[in-house]
Amino acid sequence: MQTGAIAGRARSSAAGLYVTFYYLGGSAGATLTGLFWRWQGWPGCVALFGGVSLVSLWLARISSRSSDQLDSTEIELVGD
């Protein structure tokens, strides 16, 4: 698991935070889908899914770098 490798000595805290946000995100997704279903039915859910997909693509785009910009010497693991 990459989270544990990056966390170094704080692996249990990192795993706990990961699981917490995993389930919070799932709960928020289920709640929002239910609200959109009651508001607009199936078209509302499709709009929500489309919006979340676009936000995800945008976040991936702004947070990624091309392979020529990556330098493995920049990566420092905690505890090394």
mmCIF file of C-alpha atoms in Angstrom:
data_model
loop_
_atom_site.group_PDB
_atom_site.id
_atom_site.type_symbol
_atom_site.label_atom_id
_atom_site.label_comp_id
_atom_site.label_asym_id
_atom_site.label_seq_id
_atom_site.Cartn_x
_atom_site.Cartn_y
_atom_site.Cartn_z
ATOM 1 C CA MET A 1 0.000 0.000 0.000
ATOM 2 C CA GLN A 2 1.503 3.308 -1.034
ATOM 3 C CA THR A 3 -0.056 5.192 1.873
ATOM 4 C CA GLY A 4 1.918 3.117 4.356
ATOM 5 C CA ALA A 5 5.173 3.546 2.434
ATOM 6 C CA ILE A 6 4.820 7.316 2.379
ATOM 7 C CA ALA A 7 3.718 7.536 6.019
ATOM 8 C CA GLY A 8 6.847 5.836 7.345
ATOM 9 C CA ARG A 9 6.511 5.342 11.096
ATOM 10 C CA ALA A 10 2.939 6.735 11.219
ATOM 11 C CA ARG A 11 1.444 3.899 9.177
ATOM 12 C CA SER A 12 -1.475 3.203 11.492
ATOM 13 C CA SER A 13 -2.475 6.878 11.546
ATOM 14 C CA ALA A 14 -2.255 7.072 7.769
ATOM 15 C CA ALA A 15 -4.324 3.908 7.365
ATOM 16 C CA GLY A 16 -6.926 5.226 9.810
ATOM 17 C CA LEU A 17 -7.216 8.529 7.962
ATOM 18 C CA TYR A 18 -7.444 6.728 4.631
ATOM 19 C CA VAL A 19 -10.290 4.507 5.803
ATOM 20 C CA THR A 20 -12.076 7.432 7.479
ATOM 21 C CA PHE A 21 -12.072 9.556 4.340
ATOM 22 C CA TYR A 22 -12.922 6.529 2.189
ATOM 23 C CA TYR A 23 -16.126 5.928 4.133
ATOM 24 C CA LEU A 24 -16.945 9.638 4.489
ATOM 25 C CA GLY A 25 -16.675 9.981 0.720
ATOM 26 C CA GLY A 26 -18.891 6.954 0.193
ATOM 27 C CA SER A 27 -21.480 8.314 2.606
ATOM 28 C CA ALA A 28 -21.446 11.736 0.959
ATOM 29 C CA GLY A 29 -21.782 10.127 -2.460
ATOM 30 C CA ALA A 30 -24.776 8.041 -1.380
ATOM 31 C CA THR A 31 -26.438 11.020 0.304
ATOM 32 C CA LEU A 32 -25.920 13.342 -2.655
ATOM 33 C CA THR A 33 -27.168 10.730 -5.096
ATOM 34 C CA GLY A 34 -30.316 10.306 -2.998
ATOM 35 C CA LEU A 35 -30.891 14.051 -2.876
ATOM 36 C CA PHE A 36 -30.391 14.413 -6.619
ATOM 37 C CA TRP A 37 -32.748 11.468 -7.205
ATOM 38 C CA ARG A 38 -35.496 13.102 -5.157
ATOM 39 C CA TRP A 39 -34.867 16.465 -6.824
ATOM 40 C CA GLN A 40 -34.676 15.455 -10.527
ATOM 41 C CA GLY A 41 -34.864 11.670 -10.715
ATOM 42 C CA TRP A 42 -32.561 9.793 -13.057
ATOM 43 C CA PRO A 43 -31.494 12.891 -15.083
ATOM 44 C CA GLY A 44 -30.396 14.538 -11.829
ATOM 45 C CA CYS A 45 -28.249 11.526 -10.911
ATOM 46 C CA VAL A 46 -26.696 11.469 -14.380
ATOM 47 C CA ALA A 47 -25.910 15.189 -14.047
ATOM 48 C CA LEU A 48 -24.323 14.568 -10.630
ATOM 49 C CA PHE A 49 -22.217 11.683 -11.958
ATOM 50 C CA GLY A 50 -21.148 13.755 -14.953
ATOM 51 C CA GLY A 51 -20.201 16.697 -12.744
ATOM 52 C CA VAL A 52 -18.212 14.536 -10.345
ATOM 53 C CA SER A 53 -16.434 12.899 -13.293
ATOM 54 C CA LEU A 54 -15.487 16.280 -14.749
ATOM 55 C CA VAL A 55 -14.188 17.518 -11.394
ATOM 56 C CA SER A 56 -12.159 14.304 -11.013
ATOM 57 C CA LEU A 57 -10.638 14.696 -14.466
ATOM 58 C CA TRP A 58 -9.817 18.330 -13.769
ATOM 59 C CA LEU A 59 -8.153 17.479 -10.430
ATOM 60 C CA ALA A 60 -6.152 14.692 -12.063
ATOM 61 C CA ARG A 61 -5.041 17.066 -14.802
ATOM 62 C CA ILE A 62 -3.880 19.851 -12.495
ATOM 63 C CA SER A 63 -2.183 17.495 -10.037
ATOM 64 C CA SER A 64 -0.219 15.418 -12.540
ATOM 65 C CA ARG A 65 3.061 16.165 -14.223
ATOM 66 C CA SER A 66 4.387 14.772 -17.441
ATOM 67 C CA SER A 67 7.043 12.070 -17.192
ATOM 68 C CA ASP A 68 9.821 14.424 -18.304
ATOM 69 C CA GLN A 69 9.055 16.650 -15.308
ATOM 70 C CA LEU A 70 9.281 13.820 -12.793
ATOM 71 C CA ASP A 71 12.512 13.443 -10.883
ATOM 72 C CA SER A 72 12.810 10.506 -8.532
ATOM 73 C CA THR A 73 15.383 12.380 -6.444
ATOM 74 C CA GLU A 74 12.593 14.768 -5.333
ATOM 75 C CA ILE A 75 10.730 11.970 -3.588
ATOM 76 C CA GLU A 76 11.620 11.704 0.073
ATOM 77 C CA LEU A 77 9.971 9.046 2.193
ATOM 78 C CA VAL A 78 9.301 9.889 5.810
ATOM 79 C CA GLY A 79 11.700 8.048 8.072
ATOM 80 C CA ASP A 80 14.502 7.756 5.488
#
